[in-house]
Amino acid sequence: MEVCAARAPGKIILAGEHAVVHGSAAVAAAIDLYTRCSLCLMPLADDEAAATLELDLKDPGLTFSWPCGRLREVLLTDEAAGAREARPCSPDRLASIARLLEEHEIPEAKIWLSAGLSAFLFLYTSILGCRPGKVTVSSDLPMGSGLGSSAAFCVSMSGVLLTAAGVVTAVGGISGEGMEWELVGKDDLELVNRWAFQGEKIIHGKPSGIDNAVSTFGSMIKFKKGELTNLKSSNPVKMLITDTRVGRNTKALVAGVSERASRHSDAMASVFNAVNSISEEVSSIVELAANDEIAITSKEEKLAELMEMNQGLLQCMGVSHSSIETVLRTTLKFNLVSKLTGAGGGGCVLTLIPTMLCNLVLEKVIAELESHSFRCFKVEVGGQGLQVCQGGCSYFNGDVV
Ligand SMILES: Nc1ncnc2c1ncn2[C@@H]1O[C@H](COP(=O)(O)OP(=O)(O)O)[C@@H](O)[C@H]1O
Ligand SMILES: C[C@@](O)(CCOP(=O)(O)O)CC(=O)O
Ligand SMILES: [Mg+2]
């Protein structure tokens, strides 16, 4: 029984969501909330008929299982076609995967899971073929809230599958959560990122690639047309995240913005262009070294103004929501600036926390936000991306794997 695991972080987008899909720059950073996947590969058993692929999703609390023979029959594949290069999921393969999912009763209230399940079946069978195994997934991230749970799911899944395939190897240790997590080399990260992008395409329709990139490589990045620049920030950017708990779906919101762009192409091109300038400015400001109180305050004031401008443009794109507006009004009472993060339409909002803000005020802001039934998170921004654990990781989320 071979066991390995991987974890990948969620993200915040400081500037540029949606516009990044249309070629503008955006700035994003990894946060210290993770999705973890563990994989237990079963030996190729003598009892062919009993061999299954199992998926245990801890957060929705659902498990799925497919007989390997049925996977082979429907997907017309046995061996993985090679994990060393990422391939897109063809429409025929996606239709076959949909047939496999129809054989499961997914509760109507959790039907949004089917996109994630399709991405799982695509990644697993493409990378490992129809081998028997058990995959367990657990996450700190709220799903469908703008913190990149879909990307963290695809990155951690690709990471664990490629590690099991022997294509990705760990290069060095860091520890956390009682596990020996290890980092992965640059070329291997590139490969994981390409596979995860193919998974994101199944979930998002037309992803820019920023979410899987920041989840894979970590840190704070500027991203434009698939090009990634690492941003070196000497002063930590402190953000409060508020989850409005209003559910939404990135794929539908991205499609809505594209439809608006096709109805008003000139106006929307100007909006995307303005967002591009904002992201460029945000990326220069985060890299500015500020050595004293005045410099830090001026840096934060500029960031706040740019966030406010970006939020206005997101409203132009049609992706704000009354719950987001409530967060904006609430934080403004304390002179704090907020903007939505991710696809909007509900989901999460970022509030810039100035270095000089006293804790007492921050606690008051949080209390007032939570009185609206929102949930607040204080997160560390700009940490590590994908990490893996090869063999030896015998415990995972309380389960012996
Ligand atoms: N831990 C998980 N387990 C199963 N599916 C997941 C998980 N995390 C994300 N997903 C999939 O990703 C979808 C959410 O992605 P999306 O709408 O892009 O929102 P976000 O990425 O902002 O959380 C879910 O509906 C589900 O299909
Ligand atoms: C709206 C978008 O810019 C980010 C979506 O992020 P999330 O899935 O809402 O976490 C889409 C994309 O860049 O692919
Ligand atoms: Mg997503």
Short mmCIF file of C-alpha atoms and ligand atoms in Angstrom, two decimals:
data_model
loop_
_atom_site.label_atom_id
_atom_site.label_comp_id
_atom_site.label_asym_id
_atom_site.label_seq_id
_atom_site.Cartn_x
_atom_site.Cartn_y
_atom_site.Cartn_z
CA MET A 1 0.00 0.00 0.00
CA GLU A 2 1.61 3.25 -1.17
CA VAL A 3 0.63 6.39 0.69
CA CYS A 4 1.31 10.03 -0.08
CA ALA A 5 -0.31 13.39 0.58
CA ALA A 6 -0.24 16.98 -0.65
CA ARG A 7 -1.56 20.31 0.55
CA ALA A 8 -2.12 23.51 -1.41
CA PRO A 9 -3.19 26.95 -0.18
CA GLY A 10 -6.14 29.14 -1.04
CA LYS A 11 -5.61 32.71 -2.17
CA ILE A 12 -6.80 36.28 -2.06
CA ILE A 13 -6.87 38.55 -5.10
CA LEU A 14 -5.75 42.04 -4.10
CA ALA A 15 -6.58 43.52 -7.51
CA GLY A 16 -7.68 42.43 -10.95
CA GLU A 17 -10.16 39.52 -10.64
CA HIS A 18 -12.34 39.01 -13.74
CA ALA A 19 -10.33 41.57 -15.74
CA VAL A 20 -7.44 39.04 -15.58
CA VAL A 21 -9.58 36.62 -17.63
CA HIS A 22 -9.63 39.32 -20.33
CA GLY A 23 -5.88 39.91 -20.34
CA SER A 24 -5.42 42.53 -17.59
CA ALA A 25 -2.83 42.18 -14.84
CA ALA A 26 -3.93 40.97 -11.40
CA VAL A 27 -2.22 40.64 -8.02
CA ALA A 28 -2.84 37.61 -5.79
CA ALA A 29 -1.31 36.04 -2.70
CA ALA A 30 -1.42 32.62 -1.05
CA ILE A 31 -3.10 32.43 2.37
CA ASP A 32 -2.53 29.97 5.20
CA LEU A 33 -5.77 28.04 4.65
CA TYR A 34 -5.17 24.73 2.88
CA THR A 35 -6.80 21.90 1.01
CA ARG A 36 -5.20 18.52 1.74
CA CYS A 37 -5.41 15.36 -0.35
CA SER A 38 -4.07 11.98 0.66
CA LEU A 39 -3.84 8.99 -1.63
CA CYS A 40 -3.58 5.37 -0.75
CA LEU A 41 -2.80 3.34 -3.86
CA MET A 42 -4.00 -0.25 -3.53
CA PRO A 43 -1.98 -3.10 -4.99
CA LEU A 44 -3.35 -4.38 -8.31
CA ALA A 45 -5.44 -7.11 -6.69
CA ASP A 46 -5.99 -10.63 -7.91
CA ASP A 47 -9.66 -10.02 -7.37
CA GLU A 48 -10.21 -7.67 -10.34
CA ALA A 49 -13.93 -7.36 -9.66
CA ALA A 50 -13.39 -5.95 -6.17
CA ALA A 51 -10.99 -3.20 -7.27
CA THR A 52 -12.44 0.30 -6.73
CA LEU A 53 -11.49 3.95 -6.81
CA GLU A 54 -12.81 5.72 -3.72
CA LEU A 55 -13.10 9.42 -3.01
CA ASP A 56 -13.79 10.61 0.53
CA LEU A 57 -14.72 14.30 0.67
CA LYS A 58 -14.53 15.26 4.35
CA ASP A 59 -16.09 18.72 4.09
CA PRO A 60 -19.37 17.95 2.39
CA GLY A 61 -19.14 14.59 4.23
CA LEU A 62 -19.68 12.45 1.13
CA THR A 63 -17.88 9.42 -0.24
CA PHE A 64 -17.97 8.11 -3.78
CA SER A 65 -16.75 4.86 -5.21
CA TRP A 66 -16.35 3.56 -8.75
CA PRO A 67 -15.45 -0.03 -9.70
CA CYS A 68 -12.22 0.17 -11.73
CA GLY A 69 -13.79 -2.08 -14.37
CA ARG A 70 -16.65 0.42 -14.85
CA LEU A 71 -14.15 3.32 -15.21
CA ARG A 72 -12.30 1.35 -17.92
CA GLU A 73 -15.53 0.51 -19.72
CA VAL A 74 -16.92 4.07 -19.81
CA LEU A 75 -13.68 6.01 -20.24
CA LEU A 76 -12.30 3.47 -22.74
CA THR A 77 -8.95 3.75 -21.03
CA ASP A 78 -6.84 1.69 -18.73
CA GLU A 79 -3.30 2.93 -18.67
CA ALA A 80 -2.65 6.61 -18.07
CA ALA A 81 -1.51 8.15 -21.33
CA GLY A 82 1.53 9.70 -19.63
CA ALA A 83 1.60 12.10 -16.72
CA ARG A 84 4.62 14.09 -17.87
CA GLU A 85 2.56 16.45 -19.96
CA ALA A 86 -0.81 17.91 -19.06
CA ARG A 87 -3.61 17.31 -21.53
CA PRO A 88 -7.00 19.00 -21.74
CA CYS A 89 -10.18 17.05 -21.06
CA SER A 90 -11.86 16.50 -24.45
CA PRO A 91 -15.64 17.09 -24.74
CA ASP A 92 -16.11 13.30 -25.28
CA ARG A 93 -14.21 12.45 -22.13
CA LEU A 94 -16.15 15.06 -20.16
CA ALA A 95 -19.41 13.52 -21.43
CA SER A 96 -18.22 10.03 -20.34
CA ILE A 97 -17.30 11.42 -16.91
CA ALA A 98 -20.79 12.97 -16.65
CA ARG A 99 -22.25 9.49 -17.35
CA LEU A 100 -20.19 8.04 -14.50
CA LEU A 101 -21.44 10.77 -12.16
CA GLU A 102 -25.08 10.16 -13.13
CA GLU A 103 -24.71 6.69 -11.62
CA HIS A 104 -24.27 8.37 -8.21
CA GLU A 105 -27.00 10.03 -6.20
CA ILE A 106 -25.55 13.47 -5.47
CA PRO A 107 -27.93 15.26 -3.08
CA GLU A 108 -29.64 18.18 -4.91
CA ALA A 109 -28.35 20.61 -2.25
CA LYS A 110 -24.77 19.54 -3.07
CA ILE A 111 -25.06 19.40 -6.84
CA TRP A 112 -22.31 22.06 -7.13
CA LEU A 113 -19.91 19.27 -6.18
CA SER A 114 -20.27 17.63 -9.59
CA ALA A 115 -17.77 20.04 -11.19
CA GLY A 116 -15.17 19.08 -8.56
CA LEU A 117 -15.97 15.38 -9.00
CA SER A 118 -15.52 15.68 -12.79
CA ALA A 119 -12.16 17.39 -12.28
CA PHE A 120 -11.18 14.60 -9.87
CA LEU A 121 -12.09 11.77 -12.25
CA PHE A 122 -10.31 13.52 -15.11
CA LEU A 123 -7.09 14.12 -13.13
CA TYR A 124 -7.00 10.69 -11.48
CA THR A 125 -7.62 8.63 -14.61
CA SER A 126 -5.35 10.82 -16.77
CA ILE A 127 -2.43 10.61 -14.34
CA LEU A 128 -2.81 7.15 -12.81
CA GLY A 129 -5.14 5.35 -15.22
CA CYS A 130 -7.88 3.18 -13.67
CA ARG A 131 -5.78 1.91 -10.75
CA PRO A 132 -7.55 1.10 -7.49
CA GLY A 133 -7.00 3.65 -4.75
CA LYS A 134 -8.53 5.80 -2.06
CA VAL A 135 -8.30 9.59 -2.09
CA THR A 136 -9.26 11.64 0.97
CA VAL A 137 -9.79 15.41 0.72
CA SER A 138 -10.23 17.91 3.53
CA SER A 139 -10.06 21.69 3.45
CA ASP A 140 -9.90 24.79 5.65
CA LEU A 141 -11.37 26.82 2.79
CA PRO A 142 -15.03 27.68 2.41
CA MET A 143 -16.10 26.31 -0.98
CA GLY A 144 -17.42 28.65 -3.63
CA SER A 145 -16.49 31.78 -1.67
CA GLY A 146 -13.73 33.41 -3.70
CA LEU A 147 -10.75 32.02 -1.78
CA GLY A 148 -9.76 29.67 -4.59
CA SER A 149 -11.00 26.38 -3.15
CA SER A 150 -11.35 24.98 -6.68
CA ALA A 151 -7.72 25.78 -7.46
CA ALA A 152 -6.45 24.44 -4.11
CA PHE A 153 -8.45 21.25 -4.80
CA CYS A 154 -6.95 20.85 -8.31
CA VAL A 155 -3.39 21.73 -7.20
CA SER A 156 -3.35 19.43 -4.16
CA MET A 157 -5.00 16.66 -6.22
CA SER A 158 -2.53 17.02 -9.10
CA GLY A 159 0.32 17.21 -6.58
CA VAL A 160 -0.60 13.97 -4.81
CA LEU A 161 -1.36 12.07 -8.03
CA LEU A 162 1.87 13.14 -9.74
CA THR A 163 3.84 12.27 -6.59
CA ALA A 164 2.27 8.80 -6.59
CA ALA A 165 3.06 8.47 -10.30
CA GLY A 166 6.73 9.12 -9.42
CA VAL A 167 6.82 12.16 -11.70
CA VAL A 168 7.03 14.77 -8.93
CA THR A 169 9.50 14.45 -6.07
CA ALA A 170 9.94 16.35 -2.85
CA VAL A 171 13.09 18.41 -2.36
CA GLY A 172 13.17 19.44 1.26
CA GLY A 173 11.34 19.50 4.51
CA ILE A 174 9.22 21.95 6.39
CA SER A 175 6.87 20.77 9.06
CA GLY A 176 3.32 21.68 9.89
CA GLU A 177 0.15 20.07 11.24
CA GLY A 178 2.30 17.29 12.72
CA MET A 179 3.29 16.14 9.22
CA GLU A 180 6.63 16.30 7.41
CA TRP A 181 5.53 18.44 4.50
CA GLU A 182 8.16 18.91 1.83
CA LEU A 183 8.62 21.49 -0.89
CA VAL A 184 8.70 20.64 -4.59
CA GLY A 185 11.24 21.80 -7.22
CA LYS A 186 10.43 24.47 -9.82
CA ASP A 187 10.06 22.17 -12.86
CA ASP A 188 7.80 19.81 -10.94
CA LEU A 189 5.71 22.74 -9.74
CA GLU A 190 5.32 23.89 -13.35
CA LEU A 191 3.97 20.44 -14.28
CA VAL A 192 1.55 20.36 -11.33
CA ASN A 193 0.37 23.85 -12.29
CA ARG A 194 -0.35 22.78 -15.89
CA TRP A 195 -2.40 19.75 -14.74
CA ALA A 196 -4.24 21.81 -12.13
CA PHE A 197 -5.12 24.36 -14.82
CA GLN A 198 -6.79 21.58 -16.84
CA GLY A 199 -8.82 20.68 -13.73
CA GLU A 200 -9.75 24.36 -13.15
CA LYS A 201 -11.00 24.52 -16.75
CA ILE A 202 -13.53 21.81 -15.89
CA ILE A 203 -14.71 23.73 -12.81
CA HIS A 204 -14.48 27.36 -14.06
CA GLY A 205 -15.03 27.09 -17.80
CA LYS A 206 -12.59 29.86 -18.70
CA PRO A 207 -10.07 30.36 -15.89
CA SER A 208 -7.27 32.89 -16.24
CA GLY A 209 -4.88 30.51 -14.45
CA ILE A 210 -4.10 32.96 -11.62
CA ASP A 211 -5.69 30.84 -8.87
CA ASN A 212 -3.89 27.60 -9.70
CA ALA A 213 -0.61 29.53 -10.20
CA VAL A 214 -0.69 31.20 -6.79
CA SER A 215 -1.83 27.99 -5.10
CA THR A 216 1.05 26.07 -6.73
CA PHE A 217 3.87 28.60 -6.35
CA GLY A 218 2.66 30.44 -3.24
CA SER A 219 3.98 33.91 -2.32
CA MET A 220 2.47 37.11 -3.73
CA ILE A 221 2.37 37.32 -7.51
CA LYS A 222 1.47 39.59 -10.38
CA PHE A 223 -0.18 37.58 -13.15
CA LYS A 224 -0.88 38.74 -16.69
CA LYS A 225 -1.75 36.59 -19.72
CA GLY A 226 -0.25 33.48 -18.13
CA GLU A 227 2.99 35.28 -17.13
CA LEU A 228 3.82 35.26 -13.46
CA THR A 229 6.05 37.73 -11.58
CA ASN A 230 6.97 37.10 -7.95
CA LEU A 231 6.44 40.19 -5.80
CA LYS A 232 8.85 40.77 -2.97
CA SER A 233 7.06 42.59 -0.22
CA SER A 234 9.21 43.77 2.68
CA ASN A 235 6.22 44.87 4.78
CA PRO A 236 3.48 42.29 5.33
CA VAL A 237 0.08 43.27 3.90
CA LYS A 238 -2.57 42.62 6.55
CA MET A 239 -6.05 41.73 5.35
CA LEU A 240 -9.19 40.70 7.16
CA ILE A 241 -11.35 38.30 5.15
CA THR A 242 -15.11 38.34 5.60
CA ASP A 243 -17.12 35.49 4.19
CA THR A 244 -20.65 36.75 3.54
CA ARG A 245 -21.72 33.07 3.35
CA VAL A 246 -23.69 33.94 0.22
CA GLY A 247 -23.03 31.02 -2.11
CA ARG A 248 -22.18 31.59 -5.75
CA ASN A 249 -20.47 29.91 -8.63
CA THR A 250 -17.35 31.23 -10.31
CA LYS A 251 -18.16 29.69 -13.70
CA ALA A 252 -21.52 31.54 -13.93
CA LEU A 253 -20.03 34.87 -12.76
CA VAL A 254 -17.10 34.68 -15.23
CA ALA A 255 -19.56 33.88 -18.04
CA GLY A 256 -21.76 36.84 -16.96
CA VAL A 257 -18.84 39.28 -17.21
CA SER A 258 -17.92 37.92 -20.66
CA GLU A 259 -21.53 38.42 -21.82
CA ARG A 260 -21.50 42.02 -20.56
CA ALA A 261 -18.17 42.51 -22.37
CA SER A 262 -19.66 41.27 -25.62
CA ARG A 263 -22.71 43.58 -25.23
CA HIS A 264 -20.61 46.68 -24.42
CA SER A 265 -17.21 45.91 -25.85
CA ASP A 266 -15.74 49.46 -25.83
CA ALA A 267 -16.95 50.37 -22.37
CA MET A 268 -15.80 47.07 -20.89
CA ALA A 269 -12.43 47.29 -22.63
CA SER A 270 -11.94 50.61 -20.82
CA VAL A 271 -12.97 49.01 -17.52
CA PHE A 272 -10.47 46.14 -18.03
CA ASN A 273 -7.81 48.64 -19.00
CA ALA A 274 -8.41 50.70 -15.85
CA VAL A 275 -8.16 47.51 -13.75
CA ASN A 276 -4.88 46.69 -15.48
CA SER A 277 -3.46 50.07 -14.38
CA ILE A 278 -4.71 49.52 -10.83
CA SER A 279 -3.05 46.08 -10.63
CA GLU A 280 0.21 47.45 -12.02
CA GLU A 281 0.16 50.20 -9.38
CA VAL A 282 -0.74 47.75 -6.59
CA SER A 283 2.15 45.49 -7.57
CA SER A 284 4.66 48.41 -7.49
CA ILE A 285 3.34 49.61 -4.13
CA VAL A 286 3.57 46.22 -2.39
CA GLU A 287 7.22 45.99 -3.47
CA LEU A 288 8.11 49.43 -2.08
CA ALA A 289 10.26 49.14 1.02
CA ALA A 290 8.79 51.33 3.77
CA ASN A 291 11.11 51.91 6.70
CA ASP A 292 9.19 54.27 8.94
CA GLU A 293 5.67 54.89 10.16
CA ILE A 294 5.02 57.69 7.63
CA ALA A 295 6.17 55.60 4.68
CA ILE A 296 4.09 52.61 5.82
CA THR A 297 1.00 54.78 6.31
CA SER A 298 1.38 56.38 2.88
CA LYS A 299 1.82 52.94 1.27
CA GLU A 300 -1.33 51.69 2.98
CA GLU A 301 -3.32 54.78 1.99
CA LYS A 302 -2.39 54.26 -1.66
CA LEU A 303 -3.33 50.56 -1.47
CA ALA A 304 -6.67 51.43 0.15
CA GLU A 305 -7.49 53.96 -2.56
CA LEU A 306 -6.66 51.46 -5.31
CA MET A 307 -8.79 48.78 -3.63
CA GLU A 308 -11.70 51.22 -3.48
CA MET A 309 -11.29 52.03 -7.19
CA ASN A 310 -11.07 48.34 -8.08
CA GLN A 311 -14.28 47.64 -6.14
CA GLY A 312 -16.07 50.37 -8.15
CA LEU A 313 -14.96 48.72 -11.38
CA LEU A 314 -16.09 45.30 -10.14
CA GLN A 315 -19.51 46.89 -9.58
CA CYS A 316 -19.36 48.03 -13.24
CA MET A 317 -18.74 44.42 -14.21
CA GLY A 318 -21.90 43.39 -12.35
CA VAL A 319 -20.28 41.10 -9.78
CA SER A 320 -20.99 42.91 -6.51
CA HIS A 321 -23.87 41.85 -4.26
CA SER A 322 -25.95 43.40 -1.47
CA SER A 323 -24.07 41.30 1.11
CA ILE A 324 -20.76 42.67 -0.21
CA GLU A 325 -22.15 46.21 -0.04
CA THR A 326 -23.09 45.58 3.62
CA VAL A 327 -19.47 44.63 4.39
CA LEU A 328 -18.21 47.76 2.57
CA ARG A 329 -20.59 50.03 4.55
CA THR A 330 -19.78 48.34 7.86
CA THR A 331 -16.01 48.63 7.50
CA LEU A 332 -16.26 52.21 6.17
CA LYS A 333 -17.81 53.22 9.51
CA PHE A 334 -14.36 52.42 10.96
CA ASN A 335 -12.58 54.20 8.07
CA LEU A 336 -11.49 50.88 6.61
CA VAL A 337 -11.57 50.09 2.92
CA SER A 338 -12.80 46.79 1.50
CA LYS A 339 -13.23 45.12 -1.86
CA LEU A 340 -14.62 41.79 -2.96
CA THR A 341 -12.08 39.08 -3.70
CA GLY A 342 -12.42 36.25 -6.23
CA ALA A 343 -15.49 36.05 -8.42
CA GLY A 344 -17.85 38.10 -6.20
CA GLY A 345 -21.64 37.71 -6.32
CA GLY A 346 -21.46 37.00 -2.56
CA GLY A 347 -18.46 35.07 -1.25
CA CYS A 348 -15.57 36.86 0.44
CA VAL A 349 -14.54 40.47 0.94
CA LEU A 350 -11.07 41.80 1.84
CA THR A 351 -10.54 44.62 4.29
CA LEU A 352 -7.14 46.29 4.46
CA ILE A 353 -5.94 46.39 8.07
CA PRO A 354 -3.56 49.33 8.55
CA THR A 355 -0.48 48.48 10.63
CA MET A 356 -1.41 51.21 13.13
CA LEU A 357 -4.96 49.95 13.72
CA CYS A 358 -5.32 48.92 17.33
CA ASN A 359 -6.56 45.44 18.11
CA LEU A 360 -9.54 46.73 20.03
CA VAL A 361 -10.91 48.48 16.93
CA LEU A 362 -10.25 45.40 14.81
CA GLU A 363 -12.19 43.27 17.29
CA LYS A 364 -15.10 45.78 17.13
CA VAL A 365 -15.11 45.59 13.31
CA ILE A 366 -15.16 41.80 13.46
CA ALA A 367 -17.94 41.78 16.06
CA GLU A 368 -20.08 44.09 13.92
CA LEU A 369 -19.46 42.04 10.76
CA GLU A 370 -20.26 38.83 12.61
CA SER A 371 -23.50 40.37 13.91
CA HIS A 372 -24.65 40.24 10.26
CA SER A 373 -23.94 36.45 10.32
CA PHE A 374 -20.78 36.94 8.27
CA ARG A 375 -17.67 34.92 9.21
CA CYS A 376 -14.29 36.66 9.59
CA PHE A 377 -10.83 35.14 9.07
CA LYS A 378 -7.47 36.64 10.02
CA VAL A 379 -4.95 35.11 7.63
CA GLU A 380 -1.23 35.14 6.93
CA VAL A 381 -0.61 36.35 3.39
CA GLY A 382 2.11 35.29 0.93
CA GLY A 383 3.21 31.89 2.30
CA GLN A 384 4.27 28.63 0.65
CA GLY A 385 2.50 26.98 -2.27
CA LEU A 386 2.17 23.24 -2.87
CA GLN A 387 3.78 20.86 -0.37
CA VAL A 388 3.88 17.08 -0.47
CA CYS A 389 4.49 14.20 1.89
CA GLN A 390 5.90 11.02 0.34
CA GLY A 391 5.38 7.68 2.04
CA GLY A 392 5.74 7.70 5.82
CA CYS A 393 2.68 9.95 6.25
CA SER A 394 0.55 7.48 8.06
CA TYR A 395 -2.07 9.82 9.52
CA PHE A 396 -4.23 12.22 7.65
CA ASN A 397 -7.11 14.22 9.09
CA GLY A 398 -7.57 11.64 11.77
CA ASP A 399 -7.76 8.79 9.28
CA VAL A 400 -5.15 6.09 9.01
CA VAL A 401 -4.47 6.01 5.29
N1 LIG B 1 -12.57 20.28 -0.87
C1 LIG B 1 -13.33 20.13 -1.97
N2 LIG B 1 -13.99 18.99 -2.18
C2 LIG B 1 -14.74 18.83 -3.30
N3 LIG B 1 -14.92 19.77 -4.26
C3 LIG B 1 -14.31 20.92 -4.09
C4 LIG B 1 -13.47 21.17 -2.95
N4 LIG B 1 -13.01 22.42 -3.06
C5 LIG B 1 -13.52 22.93 -4.21
N5 LIG B 1 -14.30 22.05 -4.84
C6 LIG B 1 -15.02 22.27 -6.12
O1 LIG B 1 -14.84 23.63 -6.50
C7 LIG B 1 -16.11 24.32 -6.54
C8 LIG B 1 -15.95 25.75 -6.02
O2 LIG B 1 -15.19 26.46 -6.96
P1 LIG B 1 -15.48 27.95 -7.34
O3 LIG B 1 -16.91 28.15 -7.73
O4 LIG B 1 -14.45 28.32 -8.31
O5 LIG B 1 -15.26 28.76 -5.99
P2 LIG B 1 -13.90 29.02 -5.18
O6 LIG B 1 -12.78 28.52 -6.01
O7 LIG B 1 -13.86 30.50 -5.00
O8 LIG B 1 -14.05 28.35 -3.87
C9 LIG B 1 -17.02 23.49 -5.68
O9 LIG B 1 -18.36 23.66 -6.07
C10 LIG B 1 -16.53 22.07 -5.94
O10 LIG B 1 -17.05 21.57 -7.14
C1 LIG B 2 -12.95 35.71 -11.26
C2 LIG B 2 -11.56 35.10 -11.36
O1 LIG B 2 -10.65 36.15 -11.73
C3 LIG B 2 -11.09 34.52 -10.03
C4 LIG B 2 -12.02 33.49 -9.48
O2 LIG B 2 -11.63 33.06 -8.19
P1 LIG B 2 -12.57 32.15 -7.29
O3 LIG B 2 -12.86 30.89 -8.02
O4 LIG B 2 -13.83 32.94 -7.04
O5 LIG B 2 -11.79 31.92 -6.02
C5 LIG B 2 -11.56 34.04 -12.46
C6 LIG B 2 -10.19 33.63 -12.97
O6 LIG B 2 -9.24 34.43 -12.91
O7 LIG B 2 -10.08 32.52 -13.47
MG MG B 3 -12.47 28.82 -8.07
#
